[in-house]
Short mmCIF file of C-alpha atoms in Angstrom, two decimals:
data_model
loop_
_atom_site.label_atom_id
_atom_site.label_comp_id
_atom_site.label_asym_id
_atom_site.label_seq_id
_atom_site.Cartn_x
_atom_site.Cartn_y
_atom_site.Cartn_z
CA UNK A 369 27.24 23.53 14.06
CA UNK A 370 26.35 20.17 15.53
CA UNK A 371 25.44 17.66 12.92
CA UNK A 372 24.62 14.59 14.91
CA UNK A 373 21.35 14.86 16.68
CA UNK A 374 21.45 12.06 19.20
CA UNK A 375 24.63 10.34 18.21
CA UNK A 376 24.25 6.58 18.09
CA UNK A 377 25.88 4.63 20.81
CA UNK A 378 27.14 1.09 20.71
CA UNK A 379 24.41 -1.51 20.80
CA UNK A 380 22.22 0.10 18.16
CA UNK A 381 20.79 2.31 20.90
CA UNK A 382 19.38 4.53 18.21
CA UNK A 383 15.71 4.20 18.89
CA UNK A 384 14.37 7.50 20.13
CA UNK A 385 11.53 7.31 22.58
CA UNK A 386 11.71 3.55 22.95
CA UNK A 387 8.92 3.40 25.53
CA UNK A 388 6.50 4.85 23.04
CA UNK A 389 7.35 2.10 20.52
CA UNK A 390 7.04 -0.58 23.16
CA UNK A 391 3.63 0.73 24.23
CA UNK A 392 2.44 0.85 20.63
CA UNK A 393 3.63 -2.68 19.98
CA UNK A 394 1.86 -3.94 23.09
CA UNK A 395 -1.31 -2.34 21.77
CA UNK A 396 -0.83 -3.92 18.33
CA UNK A 397 -0.26 -7.32 19.93
CA UNK A 398 -3.56 -6.88 21.76
CA UNK A 399 -5.26 -5.93 18.49
CA UNK A 400 -3.99 -9.11 16.80
CA UNK A 401 -5.27 -11.12 19.75
CA UNK A 402 -8.59 -9.32 19.29
CA UNK A 403 -8.75 -10.46 15.66
CA UNK A 404 -8.06 -14.02 16.74
CA UNK A 405 -11.04 -13.78 19.08
CA UNK A 406 -13.20 -12.17 16.38
CA UNK A 407 -12.46 -15.01 13.95
CA UNK A 408 -13.05 -17.58 16.67
CA UNK A 409 -16.44 -16.03 17.48
CA UNK A 410 -17.47 -15.65 13.83
CA UNK A 411 -17.60 -11.88 14.05
CA UNK A 412 -18.88 -10.19 10.94
CA UNK A 413 -16.13 -10.35 8.33
CA UNK A 414 -16.16 -6.68 7.40
CA UNK A 415 -15.52 -5.70 11.01
CA UNK A 416 -12.50 -8.01 11.09
CA UNK A 417 -11.17 -6.47 7.87
CA UNK A 418 -11.53 -2.98 9.30
CA UNK A 419 -9.52 -4.06 12.29
CA UNK A 420 -6.80 -5.62 10.11
CA UNK A 421 -6.49 -2.39 8.13
CA UNK A 422 -6.06 -0.52 11.42
CA UNK A 423 -3.28 -2.88 12.52
CA UNK A 424 -1.50 -2.57 9.20
CA UNK A 425 -1.56 1.21 9.50
CA UNK A 426 -0.29 1.03 13.07
CA UNK A 427 2.56 -1.30 12.08
CA UNK A 428 3.44 0.92 9.14
CA UNK A 429 3.66 3.88 11.48
CA UNK A 430 6.05 1.97 13.73
CA UNK A 431 8.14 0.97 10.71
CA UNK A 432 8.30 4.52 9.36
CA UNK A 433 9.33 5.84 12.76
CA UNK A 434 12.10 3.24 13.12
CA UNK A 435 13.28 3.92 9.60
CA UNK A 436 13.49 7.64 10.31
CA UNK A 437 15.53 6.92 13.45
CA UNK A 438 17.74 4.62 11.40
CA UNK A 439 18.43 7.22 8.75
CA UNK A 440 19.08 9.90 11.37
CA UNK A 441 21.49 7.82 13.38
CA UNK A 442 23.00 4.78 11.69
CA UNK A 443 23.12 6.17 8.17
CA UNK A 444 24.30 9.63 9.20
CA UNK A 445 27.00 8.16 11.39
CA UNK A 446 28.16 5.80 8.62
CA UNK A 447 28.42 8.74 6.21
CA UNK A 448 30.39 10.75 8.77
CA UNK A 449 32.78 7.83 9.23
CA UNK A 450 33.25 7.76 5.47
CA UNK A 451 34.24 4.74 3.46
CA UNK A 452 32.21 1.97 1.90
CA UNK A 453 30.12 1.48 4.99
CA UNK A 454 27.90 4.45 4.11
CA UNK A 455 27.10 3.05 0.71
CA UNK A 456 26.29 -0.35 2.19
CA UNK A 457 24.02 1.22 4.80
CA UNK A 458 22.11 3.18 2.17
CA UNK A 459 21.71 0.12 -0.03
CA UNK A 460 20.36 -1.73 2.98
CA UNK A 461 17.96 1.09 3.87
CA UNK A 462 16.72 1.31 0.27
CA UNK A 463 16.05 -2.42 0.25
CA UNK A 464 14.11 -2.16 3.50
CA UNK A 465 12.07 0.75 2.09
CA UNK A 466 11.27 -1.32 -1.01
CA UNK A 467 10.03 -4.18 1.16
CA UNK A 468 7.83 -1.79 3.14
CA UNK A 469 6.36 -0.16 0.06
CA UNK A 470 5.56 -3.58 -1.39
CA UNK A 471 4.26 -5.24 1.77
CA UNK B 387 -36.92 -7.88 4.79
CA UNK B 388 -34.23 -6.79 7.20
CA UNK B 389 -31.71 -4.48 5.64
CA UNK B 390 -29.20 -4.27 8.41
CA UNK B 391 -25.87 -4.09 6.76
CA UNK B 392 -23.27 -4.37 9.36
CA UNK B 393 -24.94 -5.56 12.53
CA UNK B 394 -23.32 -8.91 13.17
CA UNK B 395 -25.63 -11.64 14.27
CA UNK B 396 -24.56 -14.74 16.06
CA UNK B 397 -22.84 -17.29 13.88
CA UNK B 398 -21.78 -15.66 10.65
CA UNK B 399 -20.15 -19.05 10.29
CA UNK B 400 -18.90 -18.22 6.81
CA UNK B 401 -15.22 -18.60 7.49
CA UNK B 402 -13.88 -21.61 5.68
CA UNK B 403 -11.09 -23.46 7.39
CA UNK B 404 -11.29 -21.43 10.56
CA UNK B 405 -8.55 -23.38 12.29
CA UNK B 406 -6.07 -22.34 9.67
CA UNK B 407 -6.91 -18.65 10.25
CA UNK B 408 -6.65 -19.09 14.00
CA UNK B 409 -3.25 -20.76 13.68
CA UNK B 410 -2.00 -18.00 11.39
CA UNK B 411 -3.21 -15.30 13.75
CA UNK B 412 -1.50 -16.99 16.69
CA UNK B 413 1.71 -16.95 14.67
CA UNK B 414 1.26 -13.28 13.78
CA UNK B 415 0.64 -12.44 17.44
CA UNK B 416 3.93 -14.17 18.26
CA UNK B 417 5.69 -12.19 15.55
CA UNK B 418 4.41 -8.90 16.98
CA UNK B 419 5.63 -9.99 20.39
CA UNK B 420 8.96 -10.76 18.74
CA UNK B 421 9.18 -7.21 17.43
CA UNK B 422 8.44 -5.86 20.87
CA UNK B 423 11.39 -7.86 22.17
CA UNK B 424 13.60 -6.76 19.28
CA UNK B 425 12.90 -3.09 20.00
CA UNK B 426 13.41 -3.64 23.70
CA UNK B 427 16.79 -5.27 23.05
CA UNK B 428 17.90 -2.64 20.51
CA UNK B 429 18.05 -5.15 17.68
CA UNK B 430 19.39 -3.73 14.46
CA UNK B 431 16.68 -1.58 12.93
CA UNK B 432 16.75 -3.12 9.47
CA UNK B 433 16.04 -6.55 10.92
CA UNK B 434 13.02 -5.16 12.74
CA UNK B 435 11.76 -3.55 9.53
CA UNK B 436 12.11 -6.84 7.66
CA UNK B 437 10.03 -8.51 10.32
CA UNK B 438 7.34 -5.80 10.18
CA UNK B 439 7.09 -6.24 6.40
CA UNK B 440 6.61 -9.97 6.94
CA UNK B 441 3.80 -9.36 9.43
CA UNK B 442 2.09 -6.91 7.11
CA UNK B 443 2.17 -9.49 4.33
CA UNK B 444 0.83 -12.19 6.64
CA UNK B 445 -2.01 -9.95 7.82
CA UNK B 446 -2.83 -8.99 4.25
CA UNK B 447 -3.05 -12.65 3.36
CA UNK B 448 -5.50 -13.23 6.21
CA UNK B 449 -7.54 -10.22 5.10
CA UNK B 450 -7.64 -11.35 1.47
CA UNK B 451 -8.74 -14.82 2.52
CA UNK B 452 -11.53 -13.50 4.73
CA UNK B 453 -12.65 -11.13 2.01
CA UNK B 454 -12.83 -13.99 -0.48
CA UNK B 455 -14.92 -16.00 1.99
CA UNK B 456 -17.13 -12.97 2.51
CA UNK B 457 -17.76 -12.47 -1.21
CA UNK B 458 -18.42 -16.19 -1.69
CA UNK B 459 -20.86 -16.49 1.15
CA UNK B 460 -22.38 -13.27 2.47
CA UNK B 461 -22.43 -11.35 -0.81
CA UNK B 462 -23.59 -14.29 -2.91
CA UNK B 463 -26.34 -15.10 -0.44
CA UNK B 464 -27.49 -11.48 -0.31
CA UNK B 465 -27.68 -11.38 -4.11
CA UNK B 466 -29.65 -14.62 -4.15
CA UNK B 467 -32.09 -13.21 -1.60
CA UNK B 468 -32.57 -10.22 -3.85
CA UNK B 469 -33.54 -6.77 -2.64
CA UNK B 470 -31.49 -3.82 -1.50
CA UNK B 471 -29.41 -5.96 0.80
CA UNK B 472 -27.16 -7.09 -2.07
CA UNK B 473 -26.33 -3.54 -3.05
CA UNK B 474 -25.58 -2.61 0.55
CA UNK B 475 -23.32 -5.65 0.97
CA UNK B 476 -21.36 -4.79 -2.15
CA UNK B 477 -20.96 -1.17 -1.11
CA UNK B 478 -19.68 -2.40 2.23
CA UNK B 479 -17.25 -4.85 0.61
CA UNK B 480 -15.95 -2.17 -1.76
CA UNK B 481 -15.33 0.16 1.17
CA UNK B 482 -13.43 -2.59 2.99
CA UNK B 483 -11.33 -3.28 -0.11
CA UNK B 484 -10.51 0.42 -0.39
CA UNK B 485 -9.33 0.48 3.22
CA UNK B 486 -7.14 -2.57 2.60
CA UNK B 487 -5.61 -1.15 -0.56
CA UNK B 488 -4.80 2.07 1.24
CA UNK B 489 -3.56 0.60 4.52
CA UNK C 132 24.47 28.81 6.09
CA UNK C 133 21.59 28.26 3.72
CA UNK C 134 19.01 25.94 5.08
CA UNK C 135 16.64 25.78 2.18
CA UNK C 136 15.29 22.32 2.14
CA UNK C 137 13.13 21.89 -0.80
CA UNK C 138 13.79 24.74 -3.16
CA UNK C 139 15.16 23.06 -6.25
CA UNK C 140 18.11 24.67 -7.88
CA UNK C 141 19.08 24.18 -11.46
CA UNK C 142 20.75 20.88 -12.17
CA UNK C 143 20.14 18.53 -9.30
CA UNK C 144 21.87 16.20 -11.73
CA UNK C 145 21.84 13.35 -9.24
CA UNK C 146 19.76 10.92 -11.23
CA UNK C 147 21.88 7.98 -12.28
CA UNK C 148 21.08 6.44 -15.59
CA UNK C 149 18.53 9.07 -16.53
CA UNK C 150 17.82 7.57 -19.93
CA UNK C 151 16.60 4.39 -18.33
CA UNK C 152 14.12 6.36 -16.20
CA UNK C 153 12.94 8.35 -19.20
CA UNK C 154 12.39 5.18 -21.22
CA UNK C 155 10.45 3.59 -18.37
CA UNK C 156 8.27 6.65 -17.93
CA UNK C 157 7.53 6.72 -21.65
CA UNK C 158 6.41 3.12 -21.37
CA UNK C 159 4.23 3.90 -18.33
CA UNK C 160 2.65 6.82 -20.17
CA UNK C 161 1.79 4.42 -23.00
CA UNK C 162 0.30 1.97 -20.49
CA UNK C 163 -1.93 4.69 -19.04
CA UNK C 164 -3.04 5.59 -22.55
CA UNK C 165 -3.76 1.88 -23.05
CA UNK C 166 -6.05 1.87 -20.02
CA UNK C 167 -7.88 4.89 -21.38
CA UNK C 168 -8.52 2.95 -24.56
CA UNK C 169 -9.56 -0.16 -22.64
CA UNK C 170 -12.14 1.80 -20.64
CA UNK C 171 -13.35 3.52 -23.79
CA UNK C 172 -13.82 0.17 -25.53
CA UNK C 173 -15.49 -1.49 -22.52
CA UNK C 174 -12.70 -4.01 -22.10
CA UNK C 175 -13.36 -6.60 -19.44
CA UNK C 176 -12.87 -4.91 -16.07
CA UNK C 177 -10.53 -7.51 -14.58
CA UNK C 178 -8.09 -7.02 -17.46
CA UNK C 179 -8.07 -3.28 -16.81
CA UNK C 180 -7.40 -3.88 -13.12
CA UNK C 181 -4.49 -6.18 -13.94
CA UNK C 182 -3.03 -3.45 -16.10
CA UNK C 183 -3.47 -0.81 -13.38
CA UNK C 184 -1.64 -3.05 -10.90
CA UNK C 185 1.21 -3.37 -13.39
CA UNK C 186 1.44 0.41 -13.76
CA UNK C 187 1.43 0.93 -10.02
CA UNK C 188 4.29 -1.53 -9.65
CA UNK C 189 6.24 0.14 -12.45
CA UNK C 190 5.74 3.59 -10.90
CA UNK C 191 6.78 2.27 -7.51
CA UNK C 192 9.95 0.91 -9.04
CA UNK C 193 10.74 4.31 -10.53
CA UNK C 194 10.04 5.96 -7.17
CA UNK C 195 12.25 3.52 -5.25
CA UNK C 196 15.08 4.04 -7.72
CA UNK C 197 14.86 7.82 -7.48
CA UNK C 198 14.72 7.62 -3.70
CA UNK C 199 17.83 5.47 -3.62
CA UNK C 200 19.62 8.00 -5.84
CA UNK C 201 18.42 10.78 -3.57
CA UNK C 202 19.74 9.10 -0.41
CA UNK C 203 23.05 8.29 -2.10
CA UNK C 204 23.64 11.79 -3.41
CA UNK C 205 21.62 14.59 -1.82
CA UNK C 206 21.40 13.13 1.66
CA UNK C 207 25.00 11.93 1.79
CA UNK C 208 26.28 15.25 0.53
CA UNK C 209 24.16 17.16 3.07
CA UNK C 210 25.55 15.01 5.87
CA UNK C 211 29.10 15.58 4.65
CA UNK C 212 28.49 19.34 4.58
CA UNK C 213 27.31 19.13 8.18
CA UNK C 214 24.87 21.51 9.79
CA UNK C 215 21.12 21.47 10.04
CA UNK C 216 20.74 20.78 6.36
CA UNK C 217 21.32 17.04 6.86
CA UNK C 218 18.59 16.76 9.43
CA UNK C 219 16.18 18.65 7.19
CA UNK C 220 17.01 16.42 4.23
CA UNK C 221 16.39 13.28 6.24
CA UNK C 222 13.09 14.60 7.56
CA UNK C 223 12.09 15.35 4.00
CA UNK C 224 13.14 11.89 2.78
CA UNK C 225 11.25 10.21 5.63
CA UNK C 226 8.13 12.17 4.74
CA UNK C 227 8.44 11.12 1.09
CA UNK C 228 8.89 7.48 2.12
CA UNK C 229 5.75 7.69 4.29
CA UNK C 230 3.76 9.05 1.34
CA UNK C 231 5.02 6.22 -0.87
CA UNK C 232 4.22 3.53 1.69
CA UNK C 233 0.71 4.92 2.09
CA UNK C 234 -0.05 5.62 -1.56
CA UNK D 943 -37.78 -4.72 -4.81
CA UNK D 944 -35.53 -4.49 -7.82
CA UNK D 945 -32.31 -6.37 -7.42
CA UNK D 946 -30.33 -5.44 -10.45
CA UNK D 947 -29.15 -1.89 -10.36
CA UNK D 948 -28.05 -1.17 -13.88
CA UNK D 949 -28.13 -4.59 -15.38
CA UNK D 950 -25.07 -5.32 -17.47
CA UNK D 951 -25.50 -5.42 -21.16
CA UNK D 952 -23.53 -7.35 -23.69
CA UNK D 953 -20.12 -5.86 -24.39
CA UNK D 954 -19.14 -5.44 -20.75
CA UNK D 955 -20.95 -2.10 -20.79
CA UNK D 956 -20.83 -2.09 -17.04
CA UNK D 957 -18.77 0.99 -16.41
CA UNK D 958 -20.89 3.64 -14.80
CA UNK D 959 -20.04 7.19 -15.65
CA UNK D 960 -17.47 6.27 -18.26
CA UNK D 961 -16.72 9.86 -19.15
CA UNK D 962 -15.53 10.55 -15.66
CA UNK D 963 -13.07 7.64 -15.85
CA UNK D 964 -11.83 8.75 -19.24
CA UNK D 965 -11.28 12.29 -17.97
CA UNK D 966 -9.39 11.02 -14.94
CA UNK D 967 -7.20 8.77 -17.06
CA UNK D 968 -6.39 11.66 -19.39
CA UNK D 969 -5.30 13.64 -16.36
CA UNK D 970 -3.18 10.76 -15.06
CA UNK D 971 -1.54 10.39 -18.46
CA UNK D 972 -0.66 14.08 -18.32
CA UNK D 973 0.77 13.62 -14.82
CA UNK D 974 3.02 10.77 -16.01
CA UNK D 975 4.18 12.97 -18.88
CA UNK D 976 4.87 15.65 -16.26
CA UNK D 977 7.12 13.27 -14.34
CA UNK D 978 8.99 12.44 -17.52
CA UNK D 979 9.66 16.14 -17.96
CA UNK D 980 10.64 16.55 -14.29
CA UNK D 981 13.21 13.74 -14.57
CA UNK D 982 14.47 15.16 -17.86
CA UNK D 983 14.94 18.59 -16.28
CA UNK D 984 16.56 17.22 -13.10
CA UNK D 985 13.75 18.48 -10.90
CA UNK D 986 14.34 17.99 -7.20
CA UNK D 987 13.83 14.31 -6.45
CA UNK D 988 11.45 14.74 -3.52
CA UNK D 989 9.07 16.73 -5.71
CA UNK D 990 9.06 13.91 -8.27
CA UNK D 991 8.32 11.36 -5.54
CA UNK D 992 5.41 13.45 -4.28
CA UNK D 993 4.00 13.50 -7.77
CA UNK D 994 4.41 9.72 -8.17
CA UNK D 995 2.54 9.16 -4.89
CA UNK D 996 -0.27 11.33 -6.23
CA UNK D 997 -0.48 9.31 -9.45
CA UNK D 998 -0.53 6.03 -7.55
CA UNK D 999 -3.40 7.29 -5.43
CA UNK D 1000 -5.29 8.49 -8.51
CA UNK D 1001 -4.79 5.13 -10.26
CA UNK D 1002 -5.89 3.28 -7.14
CA UNK D 1003 -9.06 5.35 -7.06
CA UNK D 1004 -9.79 4.42 -10.68
CA UNK D 1005 -9.13 0.75 -9.90
CA UNK D 1006 -11.40 0.77 -6.83
CA UNK D 1007 -14.18 2.43 -8.81
CA UNK D 1008 -13.93 -0.10 -11.63
CA UNK D 1009 -13.85 -2.96 -9.15
CA UNK D 1010 -16.99 -1.66 -7.44
CA UNK D 1011 -18.72 -1.46 -10.83
CA UNK D 1012 -17.53 -4.97 -11.60
CA UNK D 1013 -18.91 -6.42 -8.35
CA UNK D 1014 -22.21 -4.57 -8.81
CA UNK D 1015 -22.74 -5.71 -12.36
CA UNK D 1016 -20.72 -8.69 -13.57
CA UNK D 1017 -20.56 -10.54 -10.28
CA UNK D 1018 -24.18 -9.86 -9.30
CA UNK D 1019 -25.39 -10.92 -12.71
CA UNK D 1020 -23.29 -14.12 -12.62
CA UNK D 1021 -24.76 -14.99 -9.22
CA UNK D 1022 -28.27 -14.36 -10.49
CA UNK D 1023 -27.62 -16.63 -13.46
CA UNK D 1024 -26.49 -19.29 -11.02
CA UNK D 1025 -24.06 -22.07 -11.82
CA UNK D 1026 -20.30 -22.25 -11.67
CA UNK D 1027 -19.87 -18.94 -13.41
CA UNK D 1028 -20.51 -17.04 -10.16
CA UNK D 1029 -17.80 -18.89 -8.34
CA UNK D 1030 -15.35 -18.31 -11.17
CA UNK D 1031 -16.17 -14.58 -11.23
CA UNK D 1032 -15.61 -14.25 -7.51
CA UNK D 1033 -12.32 -16.11 -7.67
CA UNK D 1034 -11.25 -13.78 -10.45
CA UNK D 1035 -12.32 -10.70 -8.50
CA UNK D 1036 -10.49 -11.91 -5.38
CA UNK D 1037 -7.33 -12.43 -7.40
CA UNK D 1038 -7.59 -8.92 -8.84
CA UNK D 1039 -8.10 -7.48 -5.34
CA UNK D 1040 -5.00 -9.35 -4.13
CA UNK D 1041 -2.95 -7.86 -6.97
CA UNK D 1042 -4.20 -4.37 -6.13
CA UNK D 1043 -3.46 -4.73 -2.44
CA UNK D 1044 0.06 -5.92 -3.21
CA UNK D 1045 0.88 -3.48 -5.99
#
């Protein structure tokens, strides 16, 4: 009968498996640095584009994971608390989803 | 008479305004590092997502610029040289565009 | 105690302002028919592409609106009911968002 | 040693395998009509979203195919003709690609 999965604590501590996100972001940072080097060394353009597509996919994956965590924790907890807060949280999440879909 | 499609040779030197790309990529690298810090410090999820959307747009802009340079220089020059190379270059560009659209 | 996630029941009736969606979809259908005609009449390719981009944006807007309705009604009501249903609904919504972001 | 593949004729007759595009667009039109019906009948939202993602992918595939045809024929032929026309065509293609990537 439990509803909350990993109930959110103060300080937005909602991110599940934070170390995995941090490791992924480190890797993405390295990939961006790699593109900088590729441009600097006049690497063949198509190879740079392939790499940019890979980074975009990796960033999207991070974003989708964070969004899922957000829905599971912040939004669920706002709904459980009741009141206008839930509506505001959902509006905010929908806006963030729209930005992701369009970016 | 070479028909190598993707093997980069030294000095593709086709990138116009290279310094501008390098500066943009430095900025993007800093933004990714910023997201790493935001996750580490449990920043509010929606703010992280907004930042990821911004990076995706910035990377897309870099990719579209490089692609335009590529069409203008590598593809045009392959067409001018004649032969199968032009067809191979266009196939390669189309594949890169497809990856960008889908990423 | 039911945990059916995706089996639609009669009358999900959650769509706000249904007539607006129906009118938009009618318009999109007409736009697709317009592209069919453009291809048939060998219209200049770039003009067809511009039109396809417009349709994709219009469809995305419909999808984002429906998703917002879904979060506001189905997900909120599942959370209020408590139980595993909420978690399942959020998983399902996250998967749909991922498909949208990638499509 | 031929350079032109299927040299473009007057009337933009550059679309290879036109019947295949027309058949695909007919199918997409039917899918949009299907979504209209789904919304009208209050079908479960997630199922509608899945269908919209499928249409977006199908439209993207049409767009990428047309763009490839355009590069192969219109752009190649403009480059072969020489002059400013080639540059204008590439600018136009790059703009269309940017719209696709962002839509």
